[in-house]
């Protein structure tokens, strides 16, 4: 049981290049999330999904796109990278059990630098 | 707009000290409040609080929620160097997506 995994761990892009970050979870979770973390700003939600084939915008969605074609995978795309997208990206997953809340499980993060 | 404020932003203590971390929040459709610990990589879950006044404990860590005054505290007693981390407070919002709203975190450094 690997939990939540992210690929790649590190990446350096030049301005204007594109890339896709992959998140995979093996816990059969329904909900998946993409966050970015910048110094002094905590984690901010980019996009999220409540199930296969669904996506929704979070707090900071501009410049990013997502897809959830399979329940276990959640992809984050940058079509034209900008220096402002330099950050650490975390993926998380969770499954709401009835009326009880359920914590989010986080992946190890991807450190992205855009030059 | 949802808002989460954690204080202090950072602190340095010596091993054996007791620390109190604060979190105040204003979140639409508040449902519960979660605390996470973040060392070098992924945040790891500590507590989930849903009711006021019920203290949750795990070893030297404890936390309590006040839903009337909209704040939570995280206490760490007899601190150890392994407690050095960023502590994140995250209220959850009921509704579509069960989203969390994260504070900026408190950076704790425990010196030996």
JSON list of C-alpha atoms in Angstrom, two decimals:
[
{"chain": "A", "resi": 1, "resn": "UNK", "atom": "CA", "xyz": [0.00, 0.00, 0.00]},
{"chain": "A", "resi": 2, "resn": "UNK", "atom": "CA", "xyz": [1.94, 3.02, -1.30]},
{"chain": "A", "resi": 3, "resn": "UNK", "atom": "CA", "xyz": [-0.67, 5.64, -0.30]},
{"chain": "A", "resi": 4, "resn": "UNK", "atom": "CA", "xyz": [-0.38, 8.79, -2.42]},
{"chain": "A", "resi": 5, "resn": "UNK", "atom": "CA", "xyz": [2.51, 9.04, -4.85]},
{"chain": "A", "resi": 6, "resn": "UNK", "atom": "CA", "xyz": [3.60, 11.93, -7.07]},
{"chain": "A", "resi": 7, "resn": "UNK", "atom": "CA", "xyz": [5.72, 12.03, -10.20]},
{"chain": "A", "resi": 8, "resn": "UNK", "atom": "CA", "xyz": [8.18, 13.69, -10.72]},
{"chain": "A", "resi": 9, "resn": "UNK", "atom": "CA", "xyz": [9.82, 14.71, -7.43]},
{"chain": "A", "resi": 10, "resn": "UNK", "atom": "CA", "xyz": [11.72, 17.63, -8.95]},
{"chain": "A", "resi": 11, "resn": "UNK", "atom": "CA", "xyz": [11.53, 19.51, -12.21]},
{"chain": "A", "resi": 12, "resn": "UNK", "atom": "CA", "xyz": [13.06, 22.62, -13.73]},
{"chain": "A", "resi": 13, "resn": "UNK", "atom": "CA", "xyz": [11.19, 24.27, -16.60]},
{"chain": "A", "resi": 14, "resn": "UNK", "atom": "CA", "xyz": [11.86, 27.23, -18.78]},
{"chain": "A", "resi": 15, "resn": "UNK", "atom": "CA", "xyz": [9.21, 29.91, -19.14]},
{"chain": "A", "resi": 16, "resn": "UNK", "atom": "CA", "xyz": [6.64, 28.84, -21.71]},
{"chain": "A", "resi": 17, "resn": "UNK", "atom": "CA", "xyz": [7.29, 25.11, -21.46]},
{"chain": "A", "resi": 18, "resn": "UNK", "atom": "CA", "xyz": [4.53, 22.71, -20.52]},
{"chain": "A", "resi": 19, "resn": "UNK", "atom": "CA", "xyz": [4.45, 19.73, -18.21]},
{"chain": "A", "resi": 20, "resn": "UNK", "atom": "CA", "xyz": [2.13, 17.34, -16.40]},
{"chain": "A", "resi": 21, "resn": "UNK", "atom": "CA", "xyz": [2.35, 16.28, -12.78]},
{"chain": "A", "resi": 22, "resn": "UNK", "atom": "CA", "xyz": [0.92, 12.87, -11.96]},
{"chain": "A", "resi": 23, "resn": "UNK", "atom": "CA", "xyz": [-0.73, 11.91, -8.70]},
{"chain": "A", "resi": 24, "resn": "UNK", "atom": "CA", "xyz": [-1.72, 8.32, -7.96]},
{"chain": "A", "resi": 25, "resn": "UNK", "atom": "CA", "xyz": [-3.45, 6.82, -4.93]},
{"chain": "A", "resi": 26, "resn": "UNK", "atom": "CA", "xyz": [-4.10, 3.18, -4.13]},
{"chain": "A", "resi": 27, "resn": "UNK", "atom": "CA", "xyz": [-6.59, 3.70, -1.26]},
{"chain": "A", "resi": 28, "resn": "UNK", "atom": "CA", "xyz": [-9.71, 3.75, -3.44]},
{"chain": "A", "resi": 29, "resn": "UNK", "atom": "CA", "xyz": [-10.38, 7.33, -2.38]},
{"chain": "A", "resi": 30, "resn": "UNK", "atom": "CA", "xyz": [-13.12, 9.29, -4.13]},
{"chain": "A", "resi": 31, "resn": "UNK", "atom": "CA", "xyz": [-11.80, 12.82, -3.58]},
{"chain": "A", "resi": 32, "resn": "UNK", "atom": "CA", "xyz": [-8.47, 14.13, -4.84]},
{"chain": "A", "resi": 33, "resn": "UNK", "atom": "CA", "xyz": [-6.87, 17.58, -4.56]},
{"chain": "A", "resi": 34, "resn": "UNK", "atom": "CA", "xyz": [-3.96, 19.59, -5.92]},
{"chain": "A", "resi": 35, "resn": "UNK", "atom": "CA", "xyz": [-2.32, 22.25, -3.73]},
{"chain": "A", "resi": 36, "resn": "UNK", "atom": "CA", "xyz": [0.62, 24.55, -4.07]},
{"chain": "A", "resi": 37, "resn": "UNK", "atom": "CA", "xyz": [2.73, 25.65, -1.12]},
{"chain": "A", "resi": 38, "resn": "UNK", "atom": "CA", "xyz": [4.74, 28.85, -1.12]},
{"chain": "A", "resi": 39, "resn": "UNK", "atom": "CA", "xyz": [6.81, 30.26, 1.76]},
{"chain": "A", "resi": 40, "resn": "UNK", "atom": "CA", "xyz": [4.66, 31.94, 4.38]},
{"chain": "A", "resi": 41, "resn": "UNK", "atom": "CA", "xyz": [1.40, 31.13, 2.60]},
{"chain": "A", "resi": 42, "resn": "UNK", "atom": "CA", "xyz": [0.40, 27.65, 3.71]},
{"chain": "A", "resi": 43, "resn": "UNK", "atom": "CA", "xyz": [-1.25, 25.34, 1.18]},
{"chain": "A", "resi": 44, "resn": "UNK", "atom": "CA", "xyz": [-3.58, 26.80, -1.41]},
{"chain": "A", "resi": 45, "resn": "UNK", "atom": "CA", "xyz": [-6.06, 24.68, -3.35]},
{"chain": "A", "resi": 46, "resn": "UNK", "atom": "CA", "xyz": [-5.61, 24.70, -7.13]},
{"chain": "A", "resi": 47, "resn": "UNK", "atom": "CA", "xyz": [-8.17, 22.18, -8.38]},
{"chain": "A", "resi": 48, "resn": "UNK", "atom": "CA", "xyz": [-9.98, 19.20, -6.94]},
{"chain": "A", "resi": 49, "resn": "UNK", "atom": "CA", "xyz": [-12.12, 16.25, -7.95]},
{"chain": "A", "resi": 50, "resn": "UNK", "atom": "CA", "xyz": [-14.95, 14.45, -6.19]},
{"chain": "A", "resi": 51, "resn": "UNK", "atom": "CA", "xyz": [-14.87, 11.42, -8.46]},
{"chain": "A", "resi": 52, "resn": "UNK", "atom": "CA", "xyz": [-13.75, 9.94, -11.73]},
{"chain": "A", "resi": 53, "resn": "UNK", "atom": "CA", "xyz": [-14.54, 12.28, -14.61]},
{"chain": "A", "resi": 54, "resn": "UNK", "atom": "CA", "xyz": [-15.23, 15.32, -12.39]},
{"chain": "A", "resi": 55, "resn": "UNK", "atom": "CA", "xyz": [-13.06, 18.36, -11.66]},
{"chain": "A", "resi": 56, "resn": "UNK", "atom": "CA", "xyz": [-13.61, 21.72, -10.01]},
{"chain": "A", "resi": 57, "resn": "UNK", "atom": "CA", "xyz": [-11.64, 24.93, -9.47]},
{"chain": "A", "resi": 58, "resn": "UNK", "atom": "CA", "xyz": [-10.09, 25.79, -6.17]},
{"chain": "A", "resi": 59, "resn": "UNK", "atom": "CA", "xyz": [-8.68, 29.02, -4.83]},
{"chain": "A", "resi": 60, "resn": "UNK", "atom": "CA", "xyz": [-5.85, 29.53, -7.37]},
{"chain": "A", "resi": 61, "resn": "UNK", "atom": "CA", "xyz": [-6.76, 27.69, -10.62]},
{"chain": "A", "resi": 62, "resn": "UNK", "atom": "CA", "xyz": [-5.40, 30.14, -13.21]},
{"chain": "A", "resi": 63, "resn": "UNK", "atom": "CA", "xyz": [-2.63, 28.69, -15.41]},
{"chain": "A", "resi": 64, "resn": "UNK", "atom": "CA", "xyz": [-3.43, 25.09, -14.49]},
{"chain": "A", "resi": 65, "resn": "UNK", "atom": "CA", "xyz": [-5.64, 22.36, -15.89]},
{"chain": "A", "resi": 66, "resn": "UNK", "atom": "CA", "xyz": [-6.54, 18.97, -14.45]},
{"chain": "A", "resi": 67, "resn": "UNK", "atom": "CA", "xyz": [-8.00, 15.66, -15.49]},
{"chain": "A", "resi": 68, "resn": "UNK", "atom": "CA", "xyz": [-9.36, 12.65, -13.60]},
{"chain": "A", "resi": 69, "resn": "UNK", "atom": "CA", "xyz": [-9.86, 9.96, -16.21]},
{"chain": "A", "resi": 70, "resn": "UNK", "atom": "CA", "xyz": [-9.28, 7.14, -13.75]},
{"chain": "A", "resi": 71, "resn": "UNK", "atom": "CA", "xyz": [-10.32, 7.09, -10.11]},
{"chain": "A", "resi": 72, "resn": "UNK", "atom": "CA", "xyz": [-6.80, 6.45, -8.86]},
{"chain": "A", "resi": 73, "resn": "UNK", "atom": "CA", "xyz": [-5.08, 9.18, -10.89]},
{"chain": "A", "resi": 74, "resn": "UNK", "atom": "CA", "xyz": [-5.29, 12.97, -10.87]},
{"chain": "A", "resi": 75, "resn": "UNK", "atom": "CA", "xyz": [-3.18, 14.93, -13.36]},
{"chain": "A", "resi": 76, "resn": "UNK", "atom": "CA", "xyz": [-2.16, 18.57, -13.05]},
{"chain": "A", "resi": 77, "resn": "UNK", "atom": "CA", "xyz": [-1.05, 20.33, -16.24]},
{"chain": "A", "resi": 78, "resn": "UNK", "atom": "CA", "xyz": [0.82, 23.55, -16.82]},
{"chain": "A", "resi": 79, "resn": "UNK", "atom": "CA", "xyz": [0.31, 24.60, -20.44]},
{"chain": "A", "resi": 80, "resn": "UNK", "atom": "CA", "xyz": [2.74, 27.52, -20.48]},
{"chain": "A", "resi": 81, "resn": "UNK", "atom": "CA", "xyz": [4.83, 27.71, -17.34]},
{"chain": "A", "resi": 82, "resn": "UNK", "atom": "CA", "xyz": [5.56, 31.07, -15.72]},
{"chain": "A", "resi": 83, "resn": "UNK", "atom": "CA", "xyz": [8.08, 31.96, -12.96]},
{"chain": "A", "resi": 84, "resn": "UNK", "atom": "CA", "xyz": [5.11, 32.65, -10.63]},
{"chain": "A", "resi": 85, "resn": "UNK", "atom": "CA", "xyz": [4.35, 28.92, -10.78]},
{"chain": "A", "resi": 86, "resn": "UNK", "atom": "CA", "xyz": [7.62, 28.09, -9.05]},
{"chain": "A", "resi": 87, "resn": "UNK", "atom": "CA", "xyz": [6.39, 26.25, -5.97]},
{"chain": "A", "resi": 88, "resn": "UNK", "atom": "CA", "xyz": [6.03, 22.92, -4.21]},
{"chain": "A", "resi": 89, "resn": "UNK", "atom": "CA", "xyz": [2.98, 21.02, -5.41]},
{"chain": "A", "resi": 90, "resn": "UNK", "atom": "CA", "xyz": [1.15, 18.55, -3.21]},
{"chain": "A", "resi": 91, "resn": "UNK", "atom": "CA", "xyz": [-1.53, 16.09, -4.13]},
{"chain": "A", "resi": 92, "resn": "UNK", "atom": "CA", "xyz": [-3.96, 14.74, -1.54]},
{"chain": "A", "resi": 93, "resn": "UNK", "atom": "CA", "xyz": [-6.83, 12.29, -1.43]},
{"chain": "A", "resi": 94, "resn": "UNK", "atom": "CA", "xyz": [-9.70, 11.52, 0.92]},
{"chain": "A", "resi": 95, "resn": "UNK", "atom": "CA", "xyz": [-12.96, 9.62, 1.14]},
{"chain": "A", "resi": 96, "resn": "UNK", "atom": "CA", "xyz": [-15.90, 10.99, 3.06]},
{"chain": "A", "resi": 97, "resn": "UNK", "atom": "CA", "xyz": [-17.37, 8.27, 5.24]},
{"chain": "A", "resi": 98, "resn": "UNK", "atom": "CA", "xyz": [-21.01, 9.09, 5.61]},
{"chain": "A", "resi": 99, "resn": "UNK", "atom": "CA", "xyz": [-21.52, 12.10, 7.84]},
{"chain": "A", "resi": 100, "resn": "UNK", "atom": "CA", "xyz": [-18.04, 11.88, 9.34]},
{"chain": "A", "resi": 101, "resn": "UNK", "atom": "CA", "xyz": [-15.17, 13.92, 8.08]},
{"chain": "A", "resi": 102, "resn": "UNK", "atom": "CA", "xyz": [-12.15, 12.12, 6.79]},
{"chain": "A", "resi": 103, "resn": "UNK", "atom": "CA", "xyz": [-8.66, 13.49, 6.78]},
{"chain": "A", "resi": 104, "resn": "UNK", "atom": "CA", "xyz": [-6.76, 14.18, 3.59]},
{"chain": "A", "resi": 105, "resn": "UNK", "atom": "CA", "xyz": [-3.69, 12.05, 2.88]},
{"chain": "A", "resi": 106, "resn": "UNK", "atom": "CA", "xyz": [-0.84, 13.87, 1.18]},
{"chain": "A", "resi": 107, "resn": "UNK", "atom": "CA", "xyz": [1.75, 12.81, -1.35]},
{"chain": "A", "resi": 108, "resn": "UNK", "atom": "CA", "xyz": [5.47, 13.66, -0.93]},
{"chain": "A", "resi": 109, "resn": "UNK", "atom": "CA", "xyz": [5.32, 16.74, -3.16]},
{"chain": "A", "resi": 110, "resn": "UNK", "atom": "CA", "xyz": [6.89, 17.94, -6.41]},
{"chain": "A", "resi": 111, "resn": "UNK", "atom": "CA", "xyz": [9.33, 20.82, -6.33]},
{"chain": "A", "resi": 112, "resn": "UNK", "atom": "CA", "xyz": [8.96, 22.83, -9.53]},
{"chain": "A", "resi": 113, "resn": "UNK", "atom": "CA", "xyz": [11.23, 25.68, -10.58]},
{"chain": "A", "resi": 114, "resn": "UNK", "atom": "CA", "xyz": [10.39, 27.83, -13.59]},
{"chain": "A", "resi": 115, "resn": "UNK", "atom": "CA", "xyz": [13.27, 29.96, -14.89]},
{"chain": "B", "resi": 1, "resn": "UNK", "atom": "CA", "xyz": [-13.79, 35.12, 2.21]},
{"chain": "B", "resi": 2, "resn": "UNK", "atom": "CA", "xyz": [-12.49, 32.24, 4.33]},
{"chain": "B", "resi": 3, "resn": "UNK", "atom": "CA", "xyz": [-9.64, 33.16, 6.63]},
{"chain": "B", "resi": 4, "resn": "UNK", "atom": "CA", "xyz": [-7.30, 31.20, 8.92]},
{"chain": "B", "resi": 5, "resn": "UNK", "atom": "CA", "xyz": [-4.71, 32.91, 11.11]},
{"chain": "B", "resi": 6, "resn": "UNK", "atom": "CA", "xyz": [-2.09, 30.99, 13.02]},
{"chain": "B", "resi": 7, "resn": "UNK", "atom": "CA", "xyz": [0.14, 32.40, 15.71]},
{"chain": "B", "resi": 8, "resn": "UNK", "atom": "CA", "xyz": [2.91, 32.68, 16.42]},
{"chain": "B", "resi": 9, "resn": "UNK", "atom": "CA", "xyz": [4.44, 32.46, 12.94]},
{"chain": "B", "resi": 10, "resn": "UNK", "atom": "CA", "xyz": [7.53, 30.86, 14.41]},
{"chain": "B", "resi": 11, "resn": "UNK", "atom": "CA", "xyz": [9.09, 30.08, 17.75]},
{"chain": "B", "resi": 12, "resn": "UNK", "atom": "CA", "xyz": [12.21, 28.53, 19.16]},
{"chain": "B", "resi": 13, "resn": "UNK", "atom": "CA", "xyz": [12.13, 26.60, 22.43]},
{"chain": "B", "resi": 14, "resn": "UNK", "atom": "CA", "xyz": [14.39, 24.26, 24.38]},
{"chain": "B", "resi": 15, "resn": "UNK", "atom": "CA", "xyz": [13.77, 20.58, 24.86]},
{"chain": "B", "resi": 16, "resn": "UNK", "atom": "CA", "xyz": [11.35, 19.99, 27.71]},
{"chain": "B", "resi": 17, "resn": "UNK", "atom": "CA", "xyz": [9.45, 23.24, 27.24]},
{"chain": "B", "resi": 18, "resn": "UNK", "atom": "CA", "xyz": [5.69, 23.35, 26.69]},
{"chain": "B", "resi": 19, "resn": "UNK", "atom": "CA", "xyz": [4.33, 25.22, 23.68]},
{"chain": "B", "resi": 20, "resn": "UNK", "atom": "CA", "xyz": [0.88, 26.43, 22.70]},
{"chain": "B", "resi": 21, "resn": "UNK", "atom": "CA", "xyz": [0.04, 27.06, 19.05]},
{"chain": "B", "resi": 22, "resn": "UNK", "atom": "CA", "xyz": [-2.99, 29.11, 18.14]},
{"chain": "B", "resi": 23, "resn": "UNK", "atom": "CA", "xyz": [-5.41, 29.01, 15.23]},
{"chain": "B", "resi": 24, "resn": "UNK", "atom": "CA", "xyz": [-8.33, 31.37, 14.64]},
{"chain": "B", "resi": 25, "resn": "UNK", "atom": "CA", "xyz": [-10.64, 30.90, 11.69]},
{"chain": "B", "resi": 26, "resn": "UNK", "atom": "CA", "xyz": [-13.56, 32.29, 9.75]},
{"chain": "B", "resi": 27, "resn": "UNK", "atom": "CA", "xyz": [-14.83, 29.62, 7.36]},
{"chain": "B", "resi": 28, "resn": "UNK", "atom": "CA", "xyz": [-18.17, 29.41, 5.62]},
{"chain": "B", "resi": 29, "resn": "UNK", "atom": "CA", "xyz": [-20.15, 26.30, 6.60]},
{"chain": "B", "resi": 30, "resn": "UNK", "atom": "CA", "xyz": [-17.54, 25.18, 9.10]},
{"chain": "B", "resi": 31, "resn": "UNK", "atom": "CA", "xyz": [-17.52, 21.45, 9.66]},
{"chain": "B", "resi": 32, "resn": "UNK", "atom": "CA", "xyz": [-14.39, 20.40, 11.51]},
{"chain": "B", "resi": 33, "resn": "UNK", "atom": "CA", "xyz": [-10.83, 21.52, 12.19]},
{"chain": "B", "resi": 34, "resn": "UNK", "atom": "CA", "xyz": [-7.74, 19.50, 11.36]},
{"chain": "B", "resi": 35, "resn": "UNK", "atom": "CA", "xyz": [-4.15, 19.83, 12.55]},
{"chain": "B", "resi": 36, "resn": "UNK", "atom": "CA", "xyz": [-1.24, 18.60, 10.47]},
{"chain": "B", "resi": 37, "resn": "UNK", "atom": "CA", "xyz": [2.49, 18.33, 11.13]},
{"chain": "B", "resi": 38, "resn": "UNK", "atom": "CA", "xyz": [4.85, 19.00, 8.24]},
{"chain": "B", "resi": 39, "resn": "UNK", "atom": "CA", "xyz": [8.50, 18.07, 8.47]},
{"chain": "B", "resi": 40, "resn": "UNK", "atom": "CA", "xyz": [10.51, 18.01, 5.29]},
{"chain": "B", "resi": 41, "resn": "UNK", "atom": "CA", "xyz": [7.90, 16.60, 2.98]},
{"chain": "B", "resi": 42, "resn": "UNK", "atom": "CA", "xyz": [4.19, 15.82, 3.12]},
{"chain": "B", "resi": 43, "resn": "UNK", "atom": "CA", "xyz": [1.89, 17.09, 5.87]},
{"chain": "B", "resi": 44, "resn": "UNK", "atom": "CA", "xyz": [0.90, 14.26, 8.21]},
{"chain": "B", "resi": 45, "resn": "UNK", "atom": "CA", "xyz": [-2.42, 14.21, 10.04]},
{"chain": "B", "resi": 46, "resn": "UNK", "atom": "CA", "xyz": [-2.51, 14.85, 13.81]},
{"chain": "B", "resi": 47, "resn": "UNK", "atom": "CA", "xyz": [-6.06, 15.59, 14.94]},
{"chain": "B", "resi": 48, "resn": "UNK", "atom": "CA", "xyz": [-9.58, 16.23, 13.72]},
{"chain": "B", "resi": 49, "resn": "UNK", "atom": "CA", "xyz": [-11.85, 18.25, 16.01]},
{"chain": "B", "resi": 50, "resn": "UNK", "atom": "CA", "xyz": [-15.56, 18.48, 15.42]},
{"chain": "B", "resi": 51, "resn": "UNK", "atom": "CA", "xyz": [-17.03, 19.42, 18.79]},
{"chain": "B", "resi": 52, "resn": "UNK", "atom": "CA", "xyz": [-16.28, 22.28, 21.12]},
{"chain": "B", "resi": 53, "resn": "UNK", "atom": "CA", "xyz": [-14.57, 21.65, 24.42]},
{"chain": "B", "resi": 54, "resn": "UNK", "atom": "CA", "xyz": [-13.58, 18.03, 23.85]},
{"chain": "B", "resi": 55, "resn": "UNK", "atom": "CA", "xyz": [-9.84, 17.74, 24.16]},
{"chain": "B", "resi": 56, "resn": "UNK", "atom": "CA", "xyz": [-8.11, 15.30, 21.85]},
{"chain": "B", "resi": 57, "resn": "UNK", "atom": "CA", "xyz": [-4.83, 13.78, 23.04]},
{"chain": "B", "resi": 58, "resn": "UNK", "atom": "CA", "xyz": [-2.07, 11.82, 21.46]},
{"chain": "B", "resi": 59, "resn": "UNK", "atom": "CA", "xyz": [0.90, 11.32, 23.73]},
{"chain": "B", "resi": 60, "resn": "UNK", "atom": "CA", "xyz": [2.42, 14.73, 24.47]},
{"chain": "B", "resi": 61, "resn": "UNK", "atom": "CA", "xyz": [0.15, 16.52, 21.99]},
{"chain": "B", "resi": 62, "resn": "UNK", "atom": "CA", "xyz": [-3.34, 17.72, 22.75]},
{"chain": "B", "resi": 63, "resn": "UNK", "atom": "CA", "xyz": [-5.81, 20.01, 21.02]},
{"chain": "B", "resi": 64, "resn": "UNK", "atom": "CA", "xyz": [-9.09, 21.68, 21.75]},
{"chain": "B", "resi": 65, "resn": "UNK", "atom": "CA", "xyz": [-11.66, 23.55, 19.68]},
{"chain": "B", "resi": 66, "resn": "UNK", "atom": "CA", "xyz": [-13.89, 26.50, 20.59]},
{"chain": "B", "resi": 67, "resn": "UNK", "atom": "CA", "xyz": [-16.62, 26.77, 17.95]},
{"chain": "B", "resi": 68, "resn": "UNK", "atom": "CA", "xyz": [-18.18, 29.81, 19.60]},
{"chain": "B", "resi": 69, "resn": "UNK", "atom": "CA", "xyz": [-15.02, 31.91, 19.63]},
{"chain": "B", "resi": 70, "resn": "UNK", "atom": "CA", "xyz": [-13.73, 30.29, 16.39]},
{"chain": "B", "resi": 71, "resn": "UNK", "atom": "CA", "xyz": [-10.33, 29.14, 17.51]},
{"chain": "B", "resi": 72, "resn": "UNK", "atom": "CA", "xyz": [-8.31, 26.07, 18.30]},
{"chain": "B", "resi": 73, "resn": "UNK", "atom": "CA", "xyz": [-5.09, 25.46, 20.20]},
{"chain": "B", "resi": 74, "resn": "UNK", "atom": "CA", "xyz": [-2.49, 22.77, 19.90]},
{"chain": "B", "resi": 75, "resn": "UNK", "atom": "CA", "xyz": [-0.39, 22.04, 22.97]},
{"chain": "B", "resi": 76, "resn": "UNK", "atom": "CA", "xyz": [2.87, 20.15, 23.00]},
{"chain": "B", "resi": 77, "resn": "UNK", "atom": "CA", "xyz": [4.33, 19.25, 26.39]},
{"chain": "B", "resi": 78, "resn": "UNK", "atom": "CA", "xyz": [7.89, 18.13, 27.17]},
{"chain": "B", "resi": 79, "resn": "UNK", "atom": "CA", "xyz": [9.02, 19.09, 23.66]},
{"chain": "B", "resi": 80, "resn": "UNK", "atom": "CA", "xyz": [11.67, 17.04, 21.86]},
{"chain": "B", "resi": 81, "resn": "UNK", "atom": "CA", "xyz": [13.87, 17.90, 18.88]},
{"chain": "B", "resi": 82, "resn": "UNK", "atom": "CA", "xyz": [11.67, 15.59, 16.79]},
{"chain": "B", "resi": 83, "resn": "UNK", "atom": "CA", "xyz": [8.78, 18.01, 17.32]},
{"chain": "B", "resi": 84, "resn": "UNK", "atom": "CA", "xyz": [10.58, 20.56, 15.13]},
{"chain": "B", "resi": 85, "resn": "UNK", "atom": "CA", "xyz": [8.25, 21.08, 12.16]},
{"chain": "B", "resi": 86, "resn": "UNK", "atom": "CA", "xyz": [5.64, 23.34, 10.64]},
{"chain": "B", "resi": 87, "resn": "UNK", "atom": "CA", "xyz": [2.24, 22.89, 12.27]},
{"chain": "B", "resi": 88, "resn": "UNK", "atom": "CA", "xyz": [-0.70, 23.57, 10.00]},
{"chain": "B", "resi": 89, "resn": "UNK", "atom": "CA", "xyz": [-4.25, 24.34, 11.03]},
{"chain": "B", "resi": 90, "resn": "UNK", "atom": "CA", "xyz": [-6.99, 23.54, 8.48]},
{"chain": "B", "resi": 91, "resn": "UNK", "atom": "CA", "xyz": [-10.71, 24.06, 9.05]},
{"chain": "B", "resi": 92, "resn": "UNK", "atom": "CA", "xyz": [-12.92, 22.12, 6.67]},
{"chain": "B", "resi": 93, "resn": "UNK", "atom": "CA", "xyz": [-15.88, 23.56, 4.84]},
{"chain": "B", "resi": 94, "resn": "UNK", "atom": "CA", "xyz": [-18.99, 21.42, 4.50]},
{"chain": "B", "resi": 95, "resn": "UNK", "atom": "CA", "xyz": [-20.33, 21.04, 1.02]},
{"chain": "B", "resi": 96, "resn": "UNK", "atom": "CA", "xyz": [-19.02, 20.08, -2.37]},
{"chain": "B", "resi": 97, "resn": "UNK", "atom": "CA", "xyz": [-15.51, 18.70, -2.13]},
{"chain": "B", "resi": 98, "resn": "UNK", "atom": "CA", "xyz": [-15.08, 18.87, 1.67]},
{"chain": "B", "resi": 99, "resn": "UNK", "atom": "CA", "xyz": [-12.37, 21.44, 1.12]},
{"chain": "B", "resi": 100, "resn": "UNK", "atom": "CA", "xyz": [-9.74, 22.41, 3.69]},
{"chain": "B", "resi": 101, "resn": "UNK", "atom": "CA", "xyz": [-8.61, 25.99, 4.20]},
{"chain": "B", "resi": 102, "resn": "UNK", "atom": "CA", "xyz": [-5.02, 26.08, 5.44]},
{"chain": "B", "resi": 103, "resn": "UNK", "atom": "CA", "xyz": [-3.36, 28.64, 7.63]},
{"chain": "B", "resi": 104, "resn": "UNK", "atom": "CA", "xyz": [0.19, 29.76, 6.90]},
{"chain": "B", "resi": 105, "resn": "UNK", "atom": "CA", "xyz": [1.50, 27.51, 9.67]},
{"chain": "B", "resi": 106, "resn": "UNK", "atom": "CA", "xyz": [3.63, 27.88, 12.78]},
{"chain": "B", "resi": 107, "resn": "UNK", "atom": "CA", "xyz": [7.31, 26.98, 12.44]},
{"chain": "B", "resi": 108, "resn": "UNK", "atom": "CA", "xyz": [8.50, 25.29, 15.63]},
{"chain": "B", "resi": 109, "resn": "UNK", "atom": "CA", "xyz": [12.15, 24.68, 16.31]},
{"chain": "B", "resi": 110, "resn": "UNK", "atom": "CA", "xyz": [13.15, 22.73, 19.40]},
{"chain": "B", "resi": 111, "resn": "UNK", "atom": "CA", "xyz": [16.76, 23.12, 20.47]},
{"chain": "B", "resi": 112, "resn": "UNK", "atom": "CA", "xyz": [18.59, 20.44, 22.40]}
]
